[in-house]
Short mmCIF file of N, CA and C in Angstrom, two decimals:
data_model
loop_
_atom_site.label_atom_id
_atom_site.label_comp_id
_atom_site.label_asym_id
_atom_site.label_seq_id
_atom_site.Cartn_x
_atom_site.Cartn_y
_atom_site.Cartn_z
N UNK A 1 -22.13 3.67 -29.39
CA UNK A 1 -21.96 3.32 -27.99
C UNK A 1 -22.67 4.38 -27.13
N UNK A 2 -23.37 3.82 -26.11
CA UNK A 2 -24.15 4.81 -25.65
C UNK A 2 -23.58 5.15 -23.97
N UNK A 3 -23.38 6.36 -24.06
CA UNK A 3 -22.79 7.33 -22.93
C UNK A 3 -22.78 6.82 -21.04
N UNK A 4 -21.76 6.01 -20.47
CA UNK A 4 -21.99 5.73 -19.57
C UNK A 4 -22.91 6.65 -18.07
N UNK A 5 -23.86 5.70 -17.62
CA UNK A 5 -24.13 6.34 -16.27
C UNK A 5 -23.44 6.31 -15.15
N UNK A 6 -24.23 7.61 -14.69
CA UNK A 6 -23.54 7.47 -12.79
C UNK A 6 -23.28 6.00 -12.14
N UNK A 7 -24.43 5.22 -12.37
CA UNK A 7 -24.44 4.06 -11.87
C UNK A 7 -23.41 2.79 -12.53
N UNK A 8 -23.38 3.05 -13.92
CA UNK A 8 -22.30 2.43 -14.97
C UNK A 8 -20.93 2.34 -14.08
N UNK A 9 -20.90 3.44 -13.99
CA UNK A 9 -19.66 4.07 -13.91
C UNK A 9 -19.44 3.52 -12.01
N UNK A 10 -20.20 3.55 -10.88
CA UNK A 10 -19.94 3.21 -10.08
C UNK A 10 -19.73 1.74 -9.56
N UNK A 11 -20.83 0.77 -10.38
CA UNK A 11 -20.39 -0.18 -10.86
C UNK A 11 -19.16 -0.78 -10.98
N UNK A 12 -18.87 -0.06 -11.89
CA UNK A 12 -17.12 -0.38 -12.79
C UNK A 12 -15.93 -0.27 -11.20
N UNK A 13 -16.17 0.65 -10.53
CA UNK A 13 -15.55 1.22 -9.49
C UNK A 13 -15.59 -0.04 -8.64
N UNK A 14 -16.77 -0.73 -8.05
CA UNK A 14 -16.55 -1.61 -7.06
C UNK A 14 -16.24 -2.86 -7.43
N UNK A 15 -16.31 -2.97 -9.12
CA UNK A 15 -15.23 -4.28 -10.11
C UNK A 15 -13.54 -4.15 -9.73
N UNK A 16 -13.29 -2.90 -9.51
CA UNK A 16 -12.20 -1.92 -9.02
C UNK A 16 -11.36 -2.34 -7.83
N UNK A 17 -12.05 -2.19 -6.93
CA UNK A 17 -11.31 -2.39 -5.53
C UNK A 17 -11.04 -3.77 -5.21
N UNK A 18 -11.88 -4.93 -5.56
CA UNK A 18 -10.89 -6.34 -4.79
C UNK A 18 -9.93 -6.43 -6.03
N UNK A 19 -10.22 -5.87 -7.14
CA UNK A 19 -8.51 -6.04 -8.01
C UNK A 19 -7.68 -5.29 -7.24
N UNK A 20 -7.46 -3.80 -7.01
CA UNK A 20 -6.61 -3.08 -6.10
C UNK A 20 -6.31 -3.56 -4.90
N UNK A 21 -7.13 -4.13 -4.16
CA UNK A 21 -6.94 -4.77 -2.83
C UNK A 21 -6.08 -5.94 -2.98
N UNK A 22 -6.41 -6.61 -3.92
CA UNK A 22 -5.74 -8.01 -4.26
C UNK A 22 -4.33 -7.76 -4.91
N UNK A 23 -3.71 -6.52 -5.54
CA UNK A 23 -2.64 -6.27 -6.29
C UNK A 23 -1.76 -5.30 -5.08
N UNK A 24 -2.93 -4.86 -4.00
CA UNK A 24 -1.93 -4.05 -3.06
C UNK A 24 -1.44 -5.12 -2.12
N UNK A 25 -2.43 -5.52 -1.61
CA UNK A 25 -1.60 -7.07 -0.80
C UNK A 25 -0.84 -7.29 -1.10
N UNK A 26 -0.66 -7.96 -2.32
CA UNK A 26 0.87 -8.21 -3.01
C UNK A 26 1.93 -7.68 -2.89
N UNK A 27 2.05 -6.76 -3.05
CA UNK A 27 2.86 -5.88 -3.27
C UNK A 27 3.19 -5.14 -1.52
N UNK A 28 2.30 -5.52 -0.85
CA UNK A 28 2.77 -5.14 0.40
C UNK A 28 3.71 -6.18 1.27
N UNK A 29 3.04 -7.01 0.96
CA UNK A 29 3.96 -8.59 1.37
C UNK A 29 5.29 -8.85 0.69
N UNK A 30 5.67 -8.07 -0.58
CA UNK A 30 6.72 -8.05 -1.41
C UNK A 30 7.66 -7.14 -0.19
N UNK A 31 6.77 -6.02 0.17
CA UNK A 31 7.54 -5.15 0.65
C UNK A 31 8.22 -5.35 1.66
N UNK A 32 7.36 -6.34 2.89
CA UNK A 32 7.66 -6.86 4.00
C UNK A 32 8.98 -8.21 3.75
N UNK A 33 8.85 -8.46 2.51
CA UNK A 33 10.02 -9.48 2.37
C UNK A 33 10.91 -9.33 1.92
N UNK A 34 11.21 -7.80 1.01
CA UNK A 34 12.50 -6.89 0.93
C UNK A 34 13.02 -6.27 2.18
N UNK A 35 11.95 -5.64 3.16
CA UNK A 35 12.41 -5.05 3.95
C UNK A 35 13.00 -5.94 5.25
N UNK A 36 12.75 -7.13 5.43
CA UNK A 36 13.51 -8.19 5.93
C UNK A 36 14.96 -8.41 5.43
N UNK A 37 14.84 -8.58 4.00
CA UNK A 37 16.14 -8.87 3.37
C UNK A 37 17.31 -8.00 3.65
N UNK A 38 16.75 -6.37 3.45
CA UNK A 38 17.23 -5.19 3.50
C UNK A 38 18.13 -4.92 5.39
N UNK A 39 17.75 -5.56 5.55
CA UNK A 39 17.52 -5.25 7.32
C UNK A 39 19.00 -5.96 7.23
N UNK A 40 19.49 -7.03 6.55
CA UNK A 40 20.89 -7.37 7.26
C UNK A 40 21.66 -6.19 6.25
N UNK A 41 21.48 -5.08 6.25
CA UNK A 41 22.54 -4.48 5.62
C UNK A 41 22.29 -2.98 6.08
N UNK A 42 21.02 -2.88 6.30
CA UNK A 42 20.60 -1.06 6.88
C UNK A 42 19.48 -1.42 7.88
N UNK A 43 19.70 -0.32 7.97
CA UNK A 43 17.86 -0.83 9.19
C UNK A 43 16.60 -0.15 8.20
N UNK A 44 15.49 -0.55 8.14
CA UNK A 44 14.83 -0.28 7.32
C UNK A 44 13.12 0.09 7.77
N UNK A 45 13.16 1.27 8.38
CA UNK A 45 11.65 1.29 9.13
C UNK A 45 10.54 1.27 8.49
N UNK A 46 10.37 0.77 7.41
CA UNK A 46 9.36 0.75 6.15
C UNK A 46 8.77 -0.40 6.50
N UNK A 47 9.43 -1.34 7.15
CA UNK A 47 8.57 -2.53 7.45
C UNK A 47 7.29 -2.53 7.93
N UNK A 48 7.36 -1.12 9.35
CA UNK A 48 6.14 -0.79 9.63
C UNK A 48 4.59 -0.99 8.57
N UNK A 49 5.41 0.27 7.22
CA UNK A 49 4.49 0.69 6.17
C UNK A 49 3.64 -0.48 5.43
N UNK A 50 4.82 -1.58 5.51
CA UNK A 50 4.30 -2.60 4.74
C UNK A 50 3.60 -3.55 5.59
N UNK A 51 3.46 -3.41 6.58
CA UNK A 51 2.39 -3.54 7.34
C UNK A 51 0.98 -3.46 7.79
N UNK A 52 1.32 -2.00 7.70
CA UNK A 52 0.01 -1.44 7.35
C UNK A 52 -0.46 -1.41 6.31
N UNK A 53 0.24 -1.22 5.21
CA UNK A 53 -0.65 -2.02 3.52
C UNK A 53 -1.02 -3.17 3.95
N UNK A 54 -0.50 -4.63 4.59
CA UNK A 54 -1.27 -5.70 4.49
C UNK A 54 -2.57 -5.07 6.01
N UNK A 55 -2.84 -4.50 6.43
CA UNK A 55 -3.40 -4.16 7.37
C UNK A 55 -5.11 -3.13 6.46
N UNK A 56 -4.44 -2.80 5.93
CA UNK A 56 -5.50 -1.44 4.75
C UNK A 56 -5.98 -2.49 3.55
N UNK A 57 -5.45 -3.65 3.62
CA UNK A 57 -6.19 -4.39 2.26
C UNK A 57 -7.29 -5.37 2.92
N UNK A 58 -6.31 -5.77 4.30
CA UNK A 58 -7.51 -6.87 4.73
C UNK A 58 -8.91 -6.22 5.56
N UNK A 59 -8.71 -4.85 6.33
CA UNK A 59 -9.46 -4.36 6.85
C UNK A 59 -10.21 -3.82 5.90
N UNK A 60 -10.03 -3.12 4.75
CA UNK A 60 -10.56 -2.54 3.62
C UNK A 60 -10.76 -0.94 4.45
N UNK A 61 -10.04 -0.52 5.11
CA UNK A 61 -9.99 0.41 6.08
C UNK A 61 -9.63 1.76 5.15
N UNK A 62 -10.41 2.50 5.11
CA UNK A 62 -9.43 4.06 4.38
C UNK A 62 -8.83 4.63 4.94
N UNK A 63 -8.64 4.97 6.25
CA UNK A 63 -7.52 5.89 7.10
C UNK A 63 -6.36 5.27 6.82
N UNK A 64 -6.24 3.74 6.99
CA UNK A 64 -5.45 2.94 6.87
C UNK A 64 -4.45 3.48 5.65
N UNK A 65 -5.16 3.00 4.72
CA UNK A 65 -4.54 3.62 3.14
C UNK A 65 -4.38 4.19 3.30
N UNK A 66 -4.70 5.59 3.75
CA UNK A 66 -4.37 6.76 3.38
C UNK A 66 -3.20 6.87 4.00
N UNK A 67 -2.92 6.09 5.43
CA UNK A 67 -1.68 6.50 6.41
C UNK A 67 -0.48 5.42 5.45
N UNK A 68 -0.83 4.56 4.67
CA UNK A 68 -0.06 3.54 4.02
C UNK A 68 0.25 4.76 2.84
N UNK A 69 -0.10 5.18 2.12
CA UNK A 69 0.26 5.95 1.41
C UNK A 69 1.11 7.29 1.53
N UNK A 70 0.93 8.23 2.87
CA UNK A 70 2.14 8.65 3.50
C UNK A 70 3.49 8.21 3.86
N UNK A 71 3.36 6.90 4.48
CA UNK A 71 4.26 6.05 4.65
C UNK A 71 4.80 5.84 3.26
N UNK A 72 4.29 5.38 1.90
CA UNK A 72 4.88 5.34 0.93
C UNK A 72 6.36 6.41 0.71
N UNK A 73 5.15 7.27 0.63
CA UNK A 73 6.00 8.69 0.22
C UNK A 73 7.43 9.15 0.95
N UNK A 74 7.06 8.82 2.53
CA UNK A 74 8.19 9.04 3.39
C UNK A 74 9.10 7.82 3.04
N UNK A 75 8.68 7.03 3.10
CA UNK A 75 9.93 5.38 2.43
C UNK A 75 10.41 6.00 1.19
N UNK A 76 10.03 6.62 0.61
CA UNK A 76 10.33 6.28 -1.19
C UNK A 76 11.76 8.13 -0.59
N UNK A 77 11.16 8.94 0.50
CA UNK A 77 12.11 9.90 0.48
C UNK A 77 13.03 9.23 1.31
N UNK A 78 13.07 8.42 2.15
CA UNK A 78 14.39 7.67 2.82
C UNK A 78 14.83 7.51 2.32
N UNK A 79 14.49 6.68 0.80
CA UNK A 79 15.40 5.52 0.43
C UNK A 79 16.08 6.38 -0.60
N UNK A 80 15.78 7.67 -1.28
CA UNK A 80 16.57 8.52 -2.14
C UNK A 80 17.41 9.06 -1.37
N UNK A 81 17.25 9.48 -0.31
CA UNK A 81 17.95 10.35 0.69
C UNK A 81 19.18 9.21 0.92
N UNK A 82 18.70 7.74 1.33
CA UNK A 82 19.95 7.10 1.75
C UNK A 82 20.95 6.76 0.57
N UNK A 83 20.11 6.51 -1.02
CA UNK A 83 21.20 6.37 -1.86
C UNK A 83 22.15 7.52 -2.13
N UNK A 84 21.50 8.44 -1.56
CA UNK A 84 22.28 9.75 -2.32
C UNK A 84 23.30 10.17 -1.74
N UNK A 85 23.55 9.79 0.01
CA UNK A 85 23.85 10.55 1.03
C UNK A 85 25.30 9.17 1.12
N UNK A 86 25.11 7.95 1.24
CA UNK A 86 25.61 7.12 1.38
C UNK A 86 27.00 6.91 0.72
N UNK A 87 28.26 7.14 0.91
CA UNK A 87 29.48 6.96 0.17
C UNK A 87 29.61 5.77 -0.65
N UNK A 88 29.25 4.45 0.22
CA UNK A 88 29.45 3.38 -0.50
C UNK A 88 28.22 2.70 -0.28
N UNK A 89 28.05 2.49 -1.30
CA UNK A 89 26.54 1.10 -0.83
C UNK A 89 27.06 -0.09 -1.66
N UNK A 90 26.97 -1.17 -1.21
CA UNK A 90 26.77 -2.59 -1.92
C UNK A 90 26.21 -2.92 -2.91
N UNK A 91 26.78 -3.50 -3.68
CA UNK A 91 25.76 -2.99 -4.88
C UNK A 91 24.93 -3.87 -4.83
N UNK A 92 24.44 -5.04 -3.94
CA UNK A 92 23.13 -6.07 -3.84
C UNK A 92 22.52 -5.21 -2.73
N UNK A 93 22.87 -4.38 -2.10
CA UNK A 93 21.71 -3.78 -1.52
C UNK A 93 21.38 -2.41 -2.11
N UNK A 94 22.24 -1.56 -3.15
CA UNK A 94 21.71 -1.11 -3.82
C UNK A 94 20.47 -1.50 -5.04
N UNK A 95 20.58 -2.42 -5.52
CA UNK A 95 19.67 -2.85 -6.10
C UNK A 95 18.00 -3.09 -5.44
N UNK A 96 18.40 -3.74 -4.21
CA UNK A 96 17.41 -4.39 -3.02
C UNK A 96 16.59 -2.77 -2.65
N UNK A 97 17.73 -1.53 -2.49
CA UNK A 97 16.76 -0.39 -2.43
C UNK A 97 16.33 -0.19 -3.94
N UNK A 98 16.72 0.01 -4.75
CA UNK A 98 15.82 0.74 -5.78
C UNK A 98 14.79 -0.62 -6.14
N UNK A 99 14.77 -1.84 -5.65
CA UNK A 99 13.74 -2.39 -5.99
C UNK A 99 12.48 -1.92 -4.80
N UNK A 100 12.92 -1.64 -4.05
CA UNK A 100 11.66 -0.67 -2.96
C UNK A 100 10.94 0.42 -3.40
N UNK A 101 11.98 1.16 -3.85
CA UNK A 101 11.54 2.69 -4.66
C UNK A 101 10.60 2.09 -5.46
N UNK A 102 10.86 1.16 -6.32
CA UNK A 102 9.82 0.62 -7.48
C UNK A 102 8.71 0.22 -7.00
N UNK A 103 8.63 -0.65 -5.77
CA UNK A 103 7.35 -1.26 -5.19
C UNK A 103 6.44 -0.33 -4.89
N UNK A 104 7.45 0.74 -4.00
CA UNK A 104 6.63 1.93 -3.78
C UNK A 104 5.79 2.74 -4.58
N UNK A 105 6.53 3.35 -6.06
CA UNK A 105 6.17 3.19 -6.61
C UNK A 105 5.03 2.69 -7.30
N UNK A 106 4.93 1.64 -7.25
CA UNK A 106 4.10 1.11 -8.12
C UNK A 106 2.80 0.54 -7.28
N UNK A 107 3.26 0.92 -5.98
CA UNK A 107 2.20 0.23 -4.73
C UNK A 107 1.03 1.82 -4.58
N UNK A 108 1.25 2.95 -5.51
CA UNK A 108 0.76 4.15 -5.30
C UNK A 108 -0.52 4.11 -6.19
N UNK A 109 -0.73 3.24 -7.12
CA UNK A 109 -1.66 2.83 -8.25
C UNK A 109 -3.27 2.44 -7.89
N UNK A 110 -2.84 1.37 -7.15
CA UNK A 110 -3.56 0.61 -6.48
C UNK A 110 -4.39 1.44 -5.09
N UNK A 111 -3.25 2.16 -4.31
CA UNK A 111 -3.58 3.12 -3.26
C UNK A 111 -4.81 3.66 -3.64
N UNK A 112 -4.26 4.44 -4.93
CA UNK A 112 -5.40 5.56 -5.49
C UNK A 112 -6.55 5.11 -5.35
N UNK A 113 -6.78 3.84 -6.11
CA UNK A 113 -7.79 2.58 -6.71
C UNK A 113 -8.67 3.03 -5.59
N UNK A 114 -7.83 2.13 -4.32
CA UNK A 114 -8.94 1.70 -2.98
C UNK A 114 -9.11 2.91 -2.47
N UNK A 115 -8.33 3.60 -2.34
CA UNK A 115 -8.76 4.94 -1.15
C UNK A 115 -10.07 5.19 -1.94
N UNK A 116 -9.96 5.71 -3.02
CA UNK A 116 -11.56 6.20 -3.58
C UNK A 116 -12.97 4.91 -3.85
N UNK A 117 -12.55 4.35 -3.23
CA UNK A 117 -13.39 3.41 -3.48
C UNK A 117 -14.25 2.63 -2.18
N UNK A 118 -13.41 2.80 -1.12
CA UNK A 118 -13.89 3.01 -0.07
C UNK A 118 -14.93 3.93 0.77
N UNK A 119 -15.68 3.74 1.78
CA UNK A 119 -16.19 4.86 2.40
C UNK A 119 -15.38 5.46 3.58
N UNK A 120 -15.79 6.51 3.35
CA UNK A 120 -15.08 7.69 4.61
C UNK A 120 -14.90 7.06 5.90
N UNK A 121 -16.05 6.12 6.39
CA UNK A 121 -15.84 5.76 7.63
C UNK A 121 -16.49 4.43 7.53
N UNK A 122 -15.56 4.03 8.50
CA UNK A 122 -15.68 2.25 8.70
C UNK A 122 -16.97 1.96 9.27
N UNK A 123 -17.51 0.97 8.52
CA UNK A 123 -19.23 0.72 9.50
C UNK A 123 -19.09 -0.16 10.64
N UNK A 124 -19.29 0.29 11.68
CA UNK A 124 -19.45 -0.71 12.96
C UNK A 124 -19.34 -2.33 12.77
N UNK A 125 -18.64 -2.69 13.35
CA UNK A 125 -18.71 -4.01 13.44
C UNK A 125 -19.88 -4.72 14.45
N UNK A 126 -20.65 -5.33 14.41
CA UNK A 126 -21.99 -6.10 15.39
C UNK A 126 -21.42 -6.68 16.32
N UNK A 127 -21.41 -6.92 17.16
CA UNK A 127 -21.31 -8.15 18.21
C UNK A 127 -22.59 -9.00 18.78
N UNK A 128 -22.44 -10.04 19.43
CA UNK A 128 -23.70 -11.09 19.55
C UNK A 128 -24.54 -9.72 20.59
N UNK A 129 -23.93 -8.99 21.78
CA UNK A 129 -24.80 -8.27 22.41
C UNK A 129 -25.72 -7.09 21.30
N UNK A 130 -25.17 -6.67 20.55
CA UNK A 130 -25.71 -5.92 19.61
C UNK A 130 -27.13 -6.85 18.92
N UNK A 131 -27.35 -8.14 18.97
CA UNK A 131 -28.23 -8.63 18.01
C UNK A 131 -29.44 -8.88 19.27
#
């Protein structure tokens, strides 16, 4: 087998991102429909986050991600902070959080994927006066 190139290899990368884009969507829209669910029992400001994931997949935006991926991190420390802190939780909305932790989780994969796969900065969009 002969030793992949730079170009091989970058290739492979932009095979990369509409899978990540297409598996973060998902999983962001999952999030937005837990964090609905979640809402008749806590208030849940993650909805924002999962927002902006469907916002960072369709724009293909990297700041985006990157601010979706903070947001991860801060959701995933709420939601330990609230199981931990909490005397009694329900146990269907206990579950409903640690299925967040997991999304989160697992919504960090994909993050990685696109952020590096993206460019640093968004290229101008044209308008008809521009042509």
């Amino acid at each position: 087998a002969r030793p992949s190139s730079p170009t091989d290899k970058m290739i492979e990368a932009q095979h990369e991102i509409p899978r990540a884009s297409r598996l973060l969507s998902e999983i962001s829209l999952l999030q937005l429909l837990l964090c609905f669910l979640l809402s008749l029992g806590r208030v849940d400001a993650f909805i924002v986050g999962a927002v902006i994931g469907l916002y960072a997949t369709r724009e293909q935006d990297r700041q985006a991600v990157e601010l979706y991926m903070l947001l991860l991190a801060a959701g995933a420390a709420m939601d330990a902070l609230y199981l931990l802190t909490c005397e009694e939780v329900p146990p269907l909305l206990f579950l409903g959080v640690l299925a967040g932790l997991a999304l989160k989780a697992i919504a960090a994969v994909p993050c990685v994927t696109l952020r590096g796969g993206l460019p640093r900065r968004r290229l101008a969009s044209l308008t008809s006066d521009d042509l």
